[in-house]
XYZ file of C-alpha atoms in Angstrom:
783
model
C 13.849 29.962 -91.782
C 10.138 30.888 -91.708
C 9.268 27.262 -92.318
C 11.226 26.134 -89.249
C 9.580 28.824 -87.135
C 6.096 27.662 -88.154
C 6.924 24.083 -87.190
C 8.271 25.246 -83.820
C 5.098 27.222 -83.057
C 2.969 24.237 -84.091
C 4.896 21.891 -81.785
C 4.556 24.296 -78.831
C 0.832 24.528 -79.418
C 0.468 20.731 -79.524
C 2.599 20.390 -76.343
C 0.472 23.011 -74.533
C -2.736 21.172 -75.438
C -1.165 17.886 -74.326
C -0.363 19.405 -70.920
C -3.947 20.658 -70.312
C -5.610 18.500 -67.588
C -9.369 18.125 -67.038
C -10.724 19.642 -63.823
C -13.150 17.756 -61.586
C -15.141 19.582 -58.919
C -16.279 17.303 -56.125
C -19.180 18.054 -53.775
C -19.310 16.388 -50.365
C -22.372 15.526 -48.253
C -21.945 14.789 -44.546
C -24.548 13.807 -41.932
C -23.419 16.111 -39.145
C -20.908 18.747 -38.058
C -17.995 18.085 -35.711
C -14.739 19.766 -34.731
C -12.877 16.603 -35.729
C -14.080 16.783 -39.384
C -11.805 19.614 -40.561
C -8.508 17.674 -40.305
C -10.182 14.535 -41.663
C -11.583 16.417 -44.643
C -8.135 17.881 -45.304
C -6.646 14.383 -45.155
C -9.272 13.148 -47.623
C -8.562 15.963 -50.088
C -4.823 15.373 -49.955
C -5.242 11.638 -50.460
C -7.548 12.053 -53.479
C -5.289 14.629 -55.111
C -2.207 12.487 -54.500
C -3.772 9.358 -56.008
C -5.326 11.100 -58.998
C -2.019 12.842 -59.630
C -1.508 14.137 -63.154
C -4.671 12.548 -64.537
C -6.826 15.514 -63.544
C -7.083 18.583 -61.355
C -9.338 17.793 -58.426
C -11.108 20.636 -56.626
C -13.229 20.496 -53.469
C -15.153 23.788 -53.433
C -15.710 24.948 -49.850
C -19.284 25.965 -50.630
C -19.993 22.407 -51.810
C -19.229 20.819 -48.394
C -22.788 20.449 -47.046
C -24.076 19.133 -43.695
C -27.525 17.669 -43.053
C -27.369 17.902 -39.232
C -29.143 14.526 -39.076
C -32.157 15.948 -40.934
C -33.671 14.060 -43.857
C -35.160 17.260 -45.263
C -31.824 19.060 -45.130
C -30.073 16.046 -46.644
C -32.560 16.021 -49.544
C -32.089 19.742 -50.047
C -28.301 19.437 -50.033
C -28.402 16.581 -52.539
C -30.680 18.535 -54.849
C -28.351 21.545 -54.647
C -25.380 19.489 -55.831
C -27.431 17.857 -58.583
C -28.476 21.262 -59.898
C -25.013 22.798 -59.529
C -23.557 22.472 -63.032
C -20.008 23.026 -61.733
C -20.087 19.826 -59.623
C -18.825 16.779 -61.513
C -18.890 14.170 -58.745
C -20.710 13.707 -55.415
C -19.199 11.958 -52.392
C -21.727 11.285 -49.642
C -21.121 10.044 -46.101
C -23.482 8.755 -43.461
C -26.787 7.084 -42.747
C -28.963 10.136 -43.397
C -27.460 10.748 -46.816
C -27.775 7.025 -47.485
C -31.530 7.271 -46.930
C -31.791 9.948 -49.581
C -29.336 8.685 -52.179
C -30.074 4.951 -52.055
C -33.713 5.648 -52.928
C -32.848 7.385 -56.167
C -33.962 5.343 -59.172
C -31.475 7.105 -61.409
C -28.387 9.091 -60.563
C -28.058 12.228 -62.592
C -24.494 12.748 -61.394
C -21.803 10.229 -60.498
C -22.268 9.529 -56.798
C -20.078 7.704 -54.293
C -21.762 6.696 -50.996
C -19.387 5.712 -48.195
C -19.388 4.958 -44.492
C -23.050 4.171 -44.152
C -23.421 0.438 -43.943
C -22.600 -2.205 -41.302
C -22.787 -5.750 -42.630
C -25.070 -6.905 -39.767
C -28.073 -4.912 -41.018
C -30.394 -7.470 -42.568
C -31.507 -5.303 -45.519
C -28.104 -5.541 -47.195
C -27.605 -7.930 -50.070
C -24.166 -9.316 -49.261
C -24.095 -11.410 -52.461
C -23.606 -8.352 -54.684
C -19.981 -7.402 -55.304
C -20.836 -4.272 -57.327
C -23.695 -1.774 -57.239
C -24.886 -2.579 -60.764
C -26.375 0.931 -60.879
C -25.293 3.466 -63.437
C -23.363 6.437 -62.034
C -23.440 4.996 -58.499
C -21.315 2.938 -56.123
C -21.269 2.419 -52.388
C -19.159 0.744 -49.778
C -19.864 -2.139 -47.420
C -17.309 -2.369 -44.605
C -16.241 -5.588 -42.958
C -17.237 -4.078 -39.601
C -19.697 -6.131 -37.589
C -21.596 -5.342 -34.381
C -21.839 -9.051 -33.674
C -18.077 -9.651 -33.939
C -17.438 -6.626 -31.732
C -19.759 -7.898 -29.030
C -18.323 -11.418 -29.158
C -14.895 -9.980 -28.435
C -16.339 -7.599 -25.810
C -18.065 -10.465 -24.011
C -14.871 -12.535 -24.134
C -13.047 -9.662 -22.433
C -15.600 -8.761 -19.750
C -18.319 -11.450 -19.644
C -21.017 -8.774 -19.417
C -24.696 -9.707 -19.120
C -26.624 -6.435 -19.409
C -25.439 -4.227 -22.244
C -26.217 -0.623 -23.069
C -26.047 0.209 -26.809
C -25.593 3.940 -27.444
C -26.355 5.386 -30.877
C -27.491 8.745 -32.223
C -31.269 9.090 -31.853
C -31.951 9.946 -35.538
C -30.079 6.823 -36.655
C -32.097 4.559 -34.355
C -35.265 5.973 -35.911
C -34.060 5.304 -39.445
C -32.041 2.060 -39.273
C -33.269 -1.392 -38.178
C -31.126 -1.138 -35.046
C -33.511 -2.881 -32.656
C -34.067 -5.856 -34.956
C -30.333 -6.199 -35.565
C -29.423 -6.174 -31.873
C -32.356 -8.419 -30.946
C -30.819 -11.118 -33.095
C -27.302 -10.532 -31.767
C -28.512 -10.530 -28.139
C -30.313 -13.836 -28.634
C -27.211 -15.477 -30.110
C -24.908 -14.175 -27.350
C -27.477 -14.825 -24.599
C -27.326 -11.301 -23.209
C -29.765 -8.561 -22.290
C -29.478 -5.121 -23.823
C -31.155 -1.744 -23.968
C -30.850 0.927 -26.639
C -29.648 4.351 -25.495
C -30.564 6.971 -28.105
C -28.622 10.208 -27.625
C -28.150 13.656 -29.014
C -25.723 14.833 -26.296
C -23.351 12.930 -23.962
C -25.666 13.722 -21.052
C -28.336 11.492 -22.621
C -25.933 8.567 -22.213
C -24.560 9.465 -18.785
C -28.075 9.752 -17.356
C -29.083 6.285 -18.604
C -26.414 3.986 -17.163
C -28.488 2.243 -14.508
C -29.182 -1.453 -14.973
C -26.249 -2.190 -17.296
C -22.823 -3.677 -16.657
C -21.205 -2.665 -19.999
C -21.654 0.011 -22.648
C -21.245 -0.351 -26.426
C -20.717 2.914 -28.316
C -22.332 1.926 -31.621
C -22.343 5.598 -32.623
C -20.590 8.751 -31.551
C -18.326 9.437 -34.522
C -19.275 13.132 -34.469
C -18.605 13.616 -30.762
C -15.691 15.882 -29.963
C -12.650 14.605 -28.135
C -13.712 16.465 -25.005
C -17.142 14.799 -25.140
C -15.530 11.375 -25.592
C -13.293 11.993 -22.597
C -16.289 13.114 -20.585
C -18.128 9.903 -21.465
C -15.089 7.729 -20.756
C -14.734 9.277 -17.297
C -18.399 8.654 -16.562
C -18.059 5.012 -17.621
C -14.963 4.578 -15.453
C -16.643 6.235 -12.473
C -19.501 3.740 -12.834
C -17.063 0.813 -13.285
C -18.494 0.139 -16.755
C -16.315 -1.393 -19.477
C -16.867 0.439 -22.765
C -16.367 -0.663 -26.365
C -16.212 1.832 -29.231
C -16.834 1.413 -32.953
C -14.867 4.569 -33.710
C -11.289 3.411 -33.349
C -8.193 3.704 -31.154
C -8.510 7.469 -30.605
C -11.555 6.823 -28.414
C -9.601 4.212 -26.473
C -6.737 6.647 -26.015
C -9.278 9.082 -24.557
C -10.340 6.521 -21.933
C -12.694 4.025 -23.569
C -11.900 0.435 -22.649
C -11.493 -1.261 -26.034
C -12.139 -1.313 -29.778
C -11.441 -3.668 -32.652
C -10.943 -0.867 -35.173
C -7.379 -0.451 -36.330
C -5.594 2.871 -36.482
C -5.066 2.105 -40.181
C -8.782 1.745 -40.956
C -9.291 5.438 -41.624
C -6.211 5.629 -43.860
C -7.446 2.568 -45.732
C -10.903 4.137 -46.030
C -9.545 7.374 -47.497
C -7.262 5.464 -49.839
C -10.272 3.461 -51.105
C -12.214 6.674 -51.759
C -9.247 8.120 -53.631
C -8.848 4.969 -55.732
C -12.560 5.042 -56.579
C -12.335 8.677 -57.665
C -9.247 7.901 -59.737
C -10.966 4.913 -61.344
C -13.926 7.066 -62.377
C -11.710 9.861 -63.713
C -9.688 7.392 -65.785
C -12.816 5.944 -67.371
C -14.049 3.131 -65.116
C -17.770 2.695 -64.578
C -18.957 3.208 -60.995
C -21.520 0.434 -61.408
C -18.717 -2.074 -61.908
C -16.472 -1.123 -58.939
C -16.140 -3.445 -55.944
C -18.356 -2.420 -53.018
C -16.468 -4.244 -50.265
C -13.675 -2.878 -48.109
C -11.913 -5.359 -45.868
C -10.485 -4.049 -42.620
C -8.106 -6.110 -40.534
C -9.584 -6.089 -37.022
C -7.107 -5.415 -34.252
C -8.045 -5.243 -30.591
C -6.873 -2.040 -28.893
C -7.175 -1.863 -25.129
C -6.523 0.895 -22.604
C -4.789 -0.781 -19.662
C -5.301 2.290 -17.445
C -9.042 1.990 -17.976
C -8.893 -1.781 -17.457
C -7.119 -1.176 -14.163
C -9.559 1.556 -13.121
C -12.634 -0.631 -13.670
C -11.018 -3.704 -12.084
C -10.900 -5.856 -15.199
C -7.665 -7.848 -15.385
C -5.909 -8.062 -18.732
C -6.166 -11.479 -20.348
C -2.620 -12.282 -21.376
C -3.969 -14.978 -23.694
C -5.115 -12.091 -25.910
C -1.860 -10.135 -25.800
C -0.698 -11.485 -29.161
C -3.677 -9.859 -30.869
C -3.900 -6.702 -28.761
C -2.472 -3.200 -29.007
C -2.222 -1.354 -25.702
C -2.636 2.364 -25.076
C -2.306 4.351 -21.885
C 0.614 4.966 -19.610
C 1.987 3.183 -16.544
C 0.323 5.664 -14.183
C -1.806 3.887 -11.582
C -5.172 5.581 -11.997
C -6.599 3.759 -8.959
C -3.856 4.871 -6.612
C -5.078 5.428 -3.076
C -1.800 7.152 -2.234
C 0.629 9.086 -4.402
C 4.129 9.541 -3.072
C 6.984 11.859 -3.763
C 10.410 10.923 -2.430
C 10.024 12.962 0.772
C 6.721 11.200 1.548
C 8.378 7.828 1.010
C 11.275 8.659 3.346
C 9.027 10.101 6.066
C 6.693 7.087 6.043
C 9.668 4.723 6.035
C 11.093 6.363 9.147
C 7.709 6.260 10.827
C 6.326 2.892 9.786
C 9.033 0.543 8.518
C 8.865 -2.725 10.477
C 12.610 -3.359 10.434
C 13.199 0.073 11.956
C 10.538 -0.578 14.575
C 12.276 -3.825 15.489
C 15.659 -2.057 15.675
C 14.118 0.609 17.898
C 13.150 -2.150 20.319
C 16.838 -3.072 20.558
C 17.527 0.514 21.642
C 14.698 0.310 24.187
C 16.173 -2.902 25.576
C 19.587 -1.296 26.105
C 17.903 1.562 27.945
C 16.505 -1.027 30.334
C 20.014 -2.440 30.730
C 21.148 1.024 31.864
C 18.336 1.145 34.418
C 19.287 -2.313 35.618
C 22.881 -1.153 36.102
C 21.739 1.845 38.127
C 19.536 -0.372 40.258
C 22.664 -1.859 41.891
C 22.856 1.379 43.911
C 19.268 1.178 45.059
C 18.536 -0.351 48.506
C 17.412 -3.938 48.793
C 14.766 -4.147 51.548
C 13.305 -7.484 52.493
C 10.409 -8.222 54.868
C 9.983 -11.694 56.301
C 7.691 -13.469 58.749
C 7.704 -16.870 60.409
C 5.678 -19.145 62.657
C 7.590 -21.711 64.777
C 6.637 -24.819 66.742
C 9.222 -26.327 69.180
C 9.253 -29.609 71.075
C 7.460 -28.771 74.397
C 10.132 -30.510 76.498
C 12.859 -28.427 74.828
C 10.742 -25.311 75.055
C 10.157 -25.829 78.772
C 13.822 -25.516 79.648
C 14.512 -22.533 77.239
C 13.322 -19.953 79.784
C 11.193 -18.184 77.159
C 13.853 -18.080 74.461
C 12.272 -20.851 72.375
C 8.609 -21.102 73.268
C 6.508 -23.966 72.013
C 4.560 -21.590 69.735
C 5.858 -18.294 68.394
C 5.409 -15.860 65.469
C 8.024 -13.300 64.453
C 8.913 -10.866 61.657
C 11.966 -9.019 60.342
C 12.838 -6.223 57.951
C 16.298 -6.384 56.372
C 18.143 -3.615 54.518
C 21.146 -4.083 52.191
C 22.556 -0.930 50.568
C 25.643 -0.755 48.355
C 27.337 2.541 49.055
C 30.078 2.156 46.469
C 31.084 -0.640 44.125
C 33.659 -0.267 41.405
C 31.992 -3.097 39.463
C 28.570 -1.454 39.758
C 29.919 1.948 38.728
C 31.799 0.425 35.804
C 28.671 -1.464 34.722
C 26.670 1.776 34.655
C 29.274 3.413 32.408
C 29.542 0.338 30.201
C 25.771 0.011 29.773
C 25.455 3.707 28.906
C 28.112 3.330 26.241
C 26.459 0.200 24.878
C 23.127 2.008 24.822
C 24.686 4.879 22.857
C 26.328 2.365 20.514
C 22.964 0.682 19.955
C 21.395 4.049 19.188
C 24.059 4.655 16.548
C 23.379 1.189 15.129
C 19.740 2.225 14.871
C 20.776 5.454 13.132
C 22.803 3.400 10.653
C 19.876 1.074 9.995
C 17.689 4.146 9.492
C 20.086 5.432 6.816
C 19.980 2.014 5.137
C 16.172 1.986 5.260
C 16.020 5.463 3.728
C 18.322 4.367 0.904
C 16.332 1.156 0.355
C 13.051 3.076 0.248
C 14.500 5.678 -2.121
C 15.885 2.946 -4.370
C 12.465 1.260 -4.409
C 10.917 4.627 -5.350
C 13.307 5.206 -8.248
C 13.050 1.580 -9.371
C 9.321 2.138 -9.827
C 10.042 5.194 -11.971
C 12.533 3.156 -13.989
C 10.014 0.341 -14.404
C 7.275 2.799 -15.398
C 9.563 4.268 -18.035
C 10.503 0.780 -19.205
C 6.832 -0.171 -19.531
C 6.046 2.937 -21.579
C 9.078 2.398 -23.829
C 8.280 -1.299 -24.323
C 4.771 -0.267 -25.372
C 6.159 2.219 -27.893
C 8.598 -0.386 -29.137
C 5.731 -2.831 -29.609
C 3.871 -0.236 -31.683
C 7.065 0.438 -33.642
C 7.407 -3.267 -34.428
C 3.831 -3.243 -35.708
C 4.677 -0.317 -37.982
C 7.768 -2.074 -39.287
C 5.789 -5.260 -39.850
C 3.326 -3.309 -41.995
C 6.246 -1.971 -44.021
C 7.451 -5.563 -44.451
C 3.972 -6.629 -45.600
C 3.866 -3.776 -48.113
C 7.328 -4.694 -49.381
C 6.228 -8.316 -49.719
C 3.116 -7.313 -51.658
C 5.257 -5.073 -53.889
C 7.771 -7.876 -54.435
C 10.623 -5.975 -52.782
C 11.165 -8.566 -50.020
C 10.334 -12.160 -49.246
C 7.878 -13.651 -46.812
C 10.735 -14.344 -44.371
C 10.784 -10.633 -43.430
C 7.123 -10.788 -42.408
C 7.731 -13.950 -40.401
C 10.748 -12.375 -38.720
C 8.693 -9.379 -37.637
C 5.929 -11.643 -36.346
C 8.536 -13.388 -34.229
C 9.864 -9.990 -33.113
C 6.292 -8.962 -32.283
C 5.843 -11.987 -30.029
C 9.104 -11.198 -28.243
C 8.087 -7.555 -27.799
C 4.732 -8.602 -26.399
C 6.454 -10.885 -23.896
C 8.752 -8.008 -22.933
C 5.668 -5.854 -22.468
C 4.028 -8.425 -20.181
C 7.217 -8.753 -18.158
C 7.530 -4.964 -17.882
C 3.959 -4.651 -16.548
C 4.490 -7.432 -14.012
C 7.862 -6.041 -12.933
C 6.151 -2.711 -12.306
C 3.576 -4.472 -10.118
C 6.427 -6.140 -8.241
C 8.002 -2.705 -7.750
C 4.806 -1.457 -6.113
C 4.742 -4.545 -3.871
C 8.323 -3.894 -2.730
C 7.575 -0.255 -1.917
C 4.411 -1.234 -0.036
C 6.489 -3.696 1.975
C 9.084 -1.037 2.830
C 6.321 1.390 3.875
C 4.452 -1.281 5.861
C 1.347 -0.843 3.704
C -0.956 -3.758 2.934
C 0.669 -5.296 -0.130
C -2.485 -4.840 -2.246
C -2.628 -1.080 -1.554
C -2.902 0.827 -4.825
C -0.082 3.381 -4.853
C 1.779 5.499 -7.371
C 4.876 7.700 -7.319
C 5.406 11.171 -8.698
C 7.854 11.876 -11.483
C 11.367 12.970 -10.496
C 12.840 15.875 -12.459
C 16.226 17.435 -11.742
C 16.131 20.951 -10.269
C 12.354 20.745 -9.870
C 10.152 20.057 -6.870
C 11.907 18.344 -3.978
C 15.029 17.865 -6.107
C 15.810 21.590 -6.288
C 18.086 21.122 -3.257
C 20.504 19.065 -5.334
C 21.629 22.137 -7.305
C 22.431 19.926 -10.274
C 24.269 22.529 -12.317
C 26.577 23.471 -9.429
C 27.377 19.830 -8.701
C 27.976 19.200 -12.401
C 30.476 22.048 -12.588
C 32.210 20.876 -9.430
C 32.698 17.298 -10.604
C 33.718 18.424 -14.067
C 36.731 20.324 -12.672
C 39.682 17.916 -12.158
C 41.412 20.402 -9.829
C 38.476 20.470 -7.438
C 37.610 16.784 -7.633
C 40.256 15.440 -5.227
C 39.716 18.196 -2.606
C 35.993 17.586 -2.935
C 36.515 13.890 -2.254
C 38.730 14.733 0.727
C 36.086 17.039 2.162
C 33.327 14.486 1.675
C 35.455 11.823 3.356
C 35.962 14.056 6.403
C 32.234 14.757 6.525
C 31.518 11.035 6.259
C 33.904 10.256 9.130
C 32.231 12.915 11.259
C 28.680 11.789 10.459
C 29.078 8.003 10.218
C 26.964 6.279 12.895
C 29.033 3.131 12.356
C 32.177 4.930 13.560
C 30.377 6.467 16.521
C 28.985 3.044 17.457
C 32.470 1.534 17.351
C 33.763 4.483 19.402
C 31.194 3.884 22.139
C 31.971 0.167 22.144
C 35.695 0.944 22.505
C 34.959 3.255 25.453
C 32.891 0.499 27.079
C 35.682 -2.028 26.654
C 38.289 0.406 28.011
C 36.149 0.895 31.115
C 36.059 -2.853 31.498
C 39.878 -2.961 31.232
C 40.191 -0.391 34.039
C 37.786 -2.418 36.159
C 39.874 -5.559 35.754
C 43.073 -3.598 36.372
C 43.330 -0.879 38.997
C 39.636 -1.093 39.717
C 40.039 -4.383 41.499
C 41.930 -2.600 44.324
C 38.935 -0.391 45.138
C 36.913 -1.911 48.018
C 33.170 -2.374 47.893
C 31.384 -0.489 50.672
C 27.970 -1.695 51.806
C 25.503 -1.054 54.630
C 23.346 -3.736 56.188
C 20.653 -3.424 58.846
C 17.675 -5.313 60.191
C 14.775 -4.882 62.576
C 13.315 -7.991 64.286
C 10.087 -8.401 66.204
C 8.409 -11.338 68.013
C 4.685 -11.006 67.665
C 3.531 -13.834 69.921
C 4.767 -16.528 72.338
C 2.585 -19.294 73.778
C 2.687 -22.806 75.081
C 5.502 -24.399 77.052
C 8.533 -22.174 77.701
C 6.748 -18.988 76.700
C 7.679 -17.242 79.960
C 10.871 -16.701 81.964
C 11.269 -18.648 85.175
C 10.944 -16.449 88.325
C 14.127 -15.257 89.930
C 16.341 -15.206 86.804
C 16.517 -11.445 86.830
C 15.815 -10.734 83.118
C 12.802 -10.478 80.867
C 12.063 -11.301 77.255
C 12.891 -8.818 74.469
C 10.294 -8.748 71.661
C 11.840 -6.058 69.390
C 15.467 -5.562 68.355
C 17.592 -4.078 65.538
C 21.130 -4.074 64.247
C 23.234 -2.194 61.677
C 26.637 -2.800 60.116
C 29.034 -1.253 57.628
C 31.156 -3.594 55.535
C 34.147 -3.237 53.254
C 35.196 -6.052 50.942
C 38.269 -6.390 48.785
C 38.970 -9.463 46.651
C 42.509 -10.731 47.309
C 42.593 -13.568 44.845
C 39.661 -14.343 42.535
C 40.875 -17.466 40.729
C 42.818 -15.186 38.316
C 39.486 -14.083 36.830
C 40.420 -10.392 36.864
C 43.560 -10.937 34.790
C 41.715 -13.143 32.309
C 38.888 -10.583 31.987
C 41.423 -7.832 31.404
C 43.114 -9.817 28.638
C 39.758 -10.578 27.028
C 38.769 -6.900 27.130
C 42.138 -5.884 25.681
C 41.660 -8.274 22.764
C 38.125 -6.930 22.241
C 39.476 -3.356 22.182
C 42.106 -4.304 19.605
C 39.452 -5.998 17.504
C 37.201 -2.925 17.663
C 40.107 -0.682 16.681
C 40.737 -2.902 13.646
C 37.022 -2.763 12.788
C 37.125 1.011 13.095
C 40.090 1.267 10.731
C 38.358 -1.095 8.312
C 35.134 0.927 8.498
C 36.996 4.167 7.808
C 38.660 2.534 4.825
C 35.293 1.290 3.563
C 33.735 4.753 4.000
C 36.621 6.365 2.127
C 36.232 3.809 -0.696
C 32.447 4.291 -0.783
C 32.813 8.066 -1.028
C 35.366 7.819 -3.837
C 33.311 5.226 -5.717
C 30.196 7.291 -5.146
C 31.801 10.378 -6.666
C 33.009 8.377 -9.672
C 29.518 6.915 -10.105
C 28.101 10.438 -10.071
C 30.555 11.494 -12.759
C 29.486 8.484 -14.843
C 25.813 9.320 -14.417
C 26.325 13.013 -15.195
C 28.054 12.002 -18.404
C 25.272 9.520 -19.104
C 22.635 12.246 -18.771
C 24.395 14.351 -21.394
C 25.330 11.599 -23.824
C 22.175 9.487 -23.612
C 20.137 12.392 -24.992
C 22.472 12.656 -27.979
C 22.365 8.874 -28.399
C 18.570 8.761 -28.416
C 18.270 11.619 -30.892
C 20.803 9.980 -33.207
C 19.178 6.551 -32.871
C 15.737 8.002 -33.668
C 17.097 9.708 -36.788
C 18.912 6.536 -37.838
C 15.763 4.478 -37.356
C 13.679 6.870 -39.432
C 16.265 6.763 -42.210
C 16.536 2.966 -42.047
C 12.745 2.603 -42.177
C 12.648 4.744 -45.303
C 15.473 2.778 -46.905
C 13.846 -0.540 -45.986
C 10.490 0.498 -47.437
C 12.351 1.235 -50.692
C 14.209 -2.063 -50.572
C 17.615 -0.420 -50.038
C 18.486 -2.181 -46.749
C 17.599 -5.579 -45.336
C 15.528 -6.543 -42.303
C 18.566 -7.148 -40.099
C 19.612 -3.524 -40.453
C 16.100 -2.340 -39.652
C 15.898 -4.541 -36.548
C 19.328 -3.345 -35.433
C 18.192 0.264 -35.814
C 14.998 -0.452 -33.863
C 16.810 -2.229 -31.029
C 19.416 0.525 -30.900
C 16.635 3.072 -30.556
C 14.977 0.978 -27.819
C 18.200 0.795 -25.821
C 18.877 4.504 -26.360
C 15.426 5.413 -25.041
C 15.908 3.242 -21.962
C 19.338 4.752 -21.332
C 18.096 8.335 -21.622
C 15.012 7.894 -19.470
C 16.892 5.989 -16.782
C 19.896 8.345 -16.758
C 18.307 10.888 -14.414
C 16.954 8.190 -12.109
C 20.339 6.466 -11.955
C 21.992 9.806 -11.188
C 19.600 10.398 -8.293
C 20.112 6.854 -7.001
C 23.881 7.361 -7.164
C 23.476 10.667 -5.321
C 21.514 8.988 -2.552
C 24.073 6.190 -2.301
C 26.797 8.815 -1.846
C 24.669 10.609 0.751
C 24.253 7.323 2.586
C 28.035 7.023 2.711
C 28.167 10.608 4.024
C 25.492 9.901 6.633
C 23.847 13.114 5.405
C 20.711 13.244 3.206
C 20.324 16.697 1.687
C 16.600 16.195 1.075
C 16.011 15.758 4.816
C 17.976 18.836 5.824
C 16.891 22.463 5.937
C 18.223 25.065 3.531
C 20.261 26.532 6.386
C 21.878 23.159 7.131
C 22.682 22.568 3.468
C 24.114 26.066 3.164
C 26.299 25.380 6.203
C 27.500 22.222 4.461
C 28.494 24.273 1.407
C 30.311 26.813 3.570
C 32.292 24.056 5.270
C 33.385 22.885 1.840
C 34.544 26.358 0.815
C 36.430 26.723 4.107
C 38.030 23.329 3.497
C 39.139 24.424 0.021
C 40.538 27.699 1.360
C 42.609 25.915 4.013
C 44.122 23.691 1.322
C 45.197 26.594 -0.894
């Protein structure tokens, strides 16, 4: 028994020793401090610990994270501290300043890894060496190149005078001027160096350049980057950053750094640490890290600085930003759109002229009761022989004048025409009101279509980025032997399709702005944007979404609600009022052609005549005739006229008018039927959209979860590419459905309001409350 116990204790001791792992303390040297370093340092620690795994315990003592603040003296002091610190097993150094200290060491007393310090364009680098060849030391040469960046930048913007911004201490240490002299000569450009310690140093030195290249700036905070980006945009300067897509997301124009570069960089550091811990020699490790360049472009910034996107580069470009028009001269909410439509829409202005013309027709009808006064004058020459025997009545030469008055005192036709023209004018006004309702709906639809297209553009952009992520998973699976090359090719094809969808979405959004500009009678190139529409917020509070939802969700109230809305629509419909006025006009015409023909027309006529001059033969009365010549005279008469037989025209006109009335009555019945159908269909559409709002959110959430699960399964080789693509497309459609659900609900609401002839957004709270009260009264009368 004792023998077995001894063996058990011995085995436990051996097992305990086998489980003991070596501990490695790592000191870190960094050139400068920045608020962005803390999360990056945490990411680095996690990556190293994950890669090293069970081989060793890796510790990053907080007191061994040292910053040089761009000072060579401080960098030397920090390096010496880590060399003397016996607890530090490995040194990781970052930056140009630390490079100046460490690369000059003839021997390295402690294993040292130098990263992130070297661009391949600097002419002091020996690019033929694949390893450091130095005991206890390795470094990293990135595939990044100033020259390749600027070639791409020039292709995008065709700049001529470039500003190159870099931290002042780095310009003093590195051969920056010589490097950019060579690049500038090859690209045939002019440039100036902009050394900086703060963003203000850059913003105050922008004169004389037409583009800015941020060759430094890694340690700038996000707020400082945004401040710089705004200054560049304000000065219409395209900017290119060496620091990656985060800078572009903050407003810089472009970069060729991939979002994966930093992950790849940290993974390379972790693999180097692991290699050293497991016995590899640092002097024999590869010094190159190959990044895959990928152009990232901010299309909001491109729009703001008036640089069109080259669609020939879309296949190799990632886009960031949102569909918001940053150059918008006008920003509209729905109320603004409706008000400007009513005021400025050209179709409405043309229809208003039709109303103005009918008003003139009414004035013309009234003018039949105004007097008609005519003045005339004449000069007459008569044969002298005839004049001689006329005894002064027809002298050889004479001049005369007359004033004639014709006044209709009463005419049944004139009175009927006045009534008819008034009714036609009122009918035309109602036609204008109907066209105004149509214009409001068209403008509102154009407004919401822009919101839909903006959402579609943003979702297509996210889908494009998702395809890129899935393609990387496919590449990793291919490299791991879990899938074939066909998956990669399929995703490349999917990428091309997504990019085309993205281009189409952007152009459709531009077309949406053109349509809205046309409706608002703006110049078609006016830069505009529209505000987001959110239920129960802003101008849409008047919809009382929750109350409407509860109303439509109750089957008992639905039919009474439809009945009430139909009555309201009949009362408000300008189409019905227009038909009513037309019917009244036709009925007046029927009365005119019937009993009206028996009413006489009463008129007054009068004239005043004057002879101004008589001369020549026969201009006087022969003596002894006993009368003289009268130069001035007048007459007046009252007349009554009654048509006895007018070629049967009255009967024919009456029959025509009767047929017209019957036709208008049929049109009225048809219009009422159409309004009733529109109201019912509108309510059903609202119910559909309310359901869509609720269910589309569930659908999107489920699709997102399914996609995440499918991605994980695909990366492990558990599902095929078809299932992953199906999950991605399902998620795309679910996003579109959810985002568009609210907009489609509001469009359906406005379509129903058009059928009602009553737009809640244009009414006061008191008017809308009165509408609600009428509904409650209607319900009470039905109970």
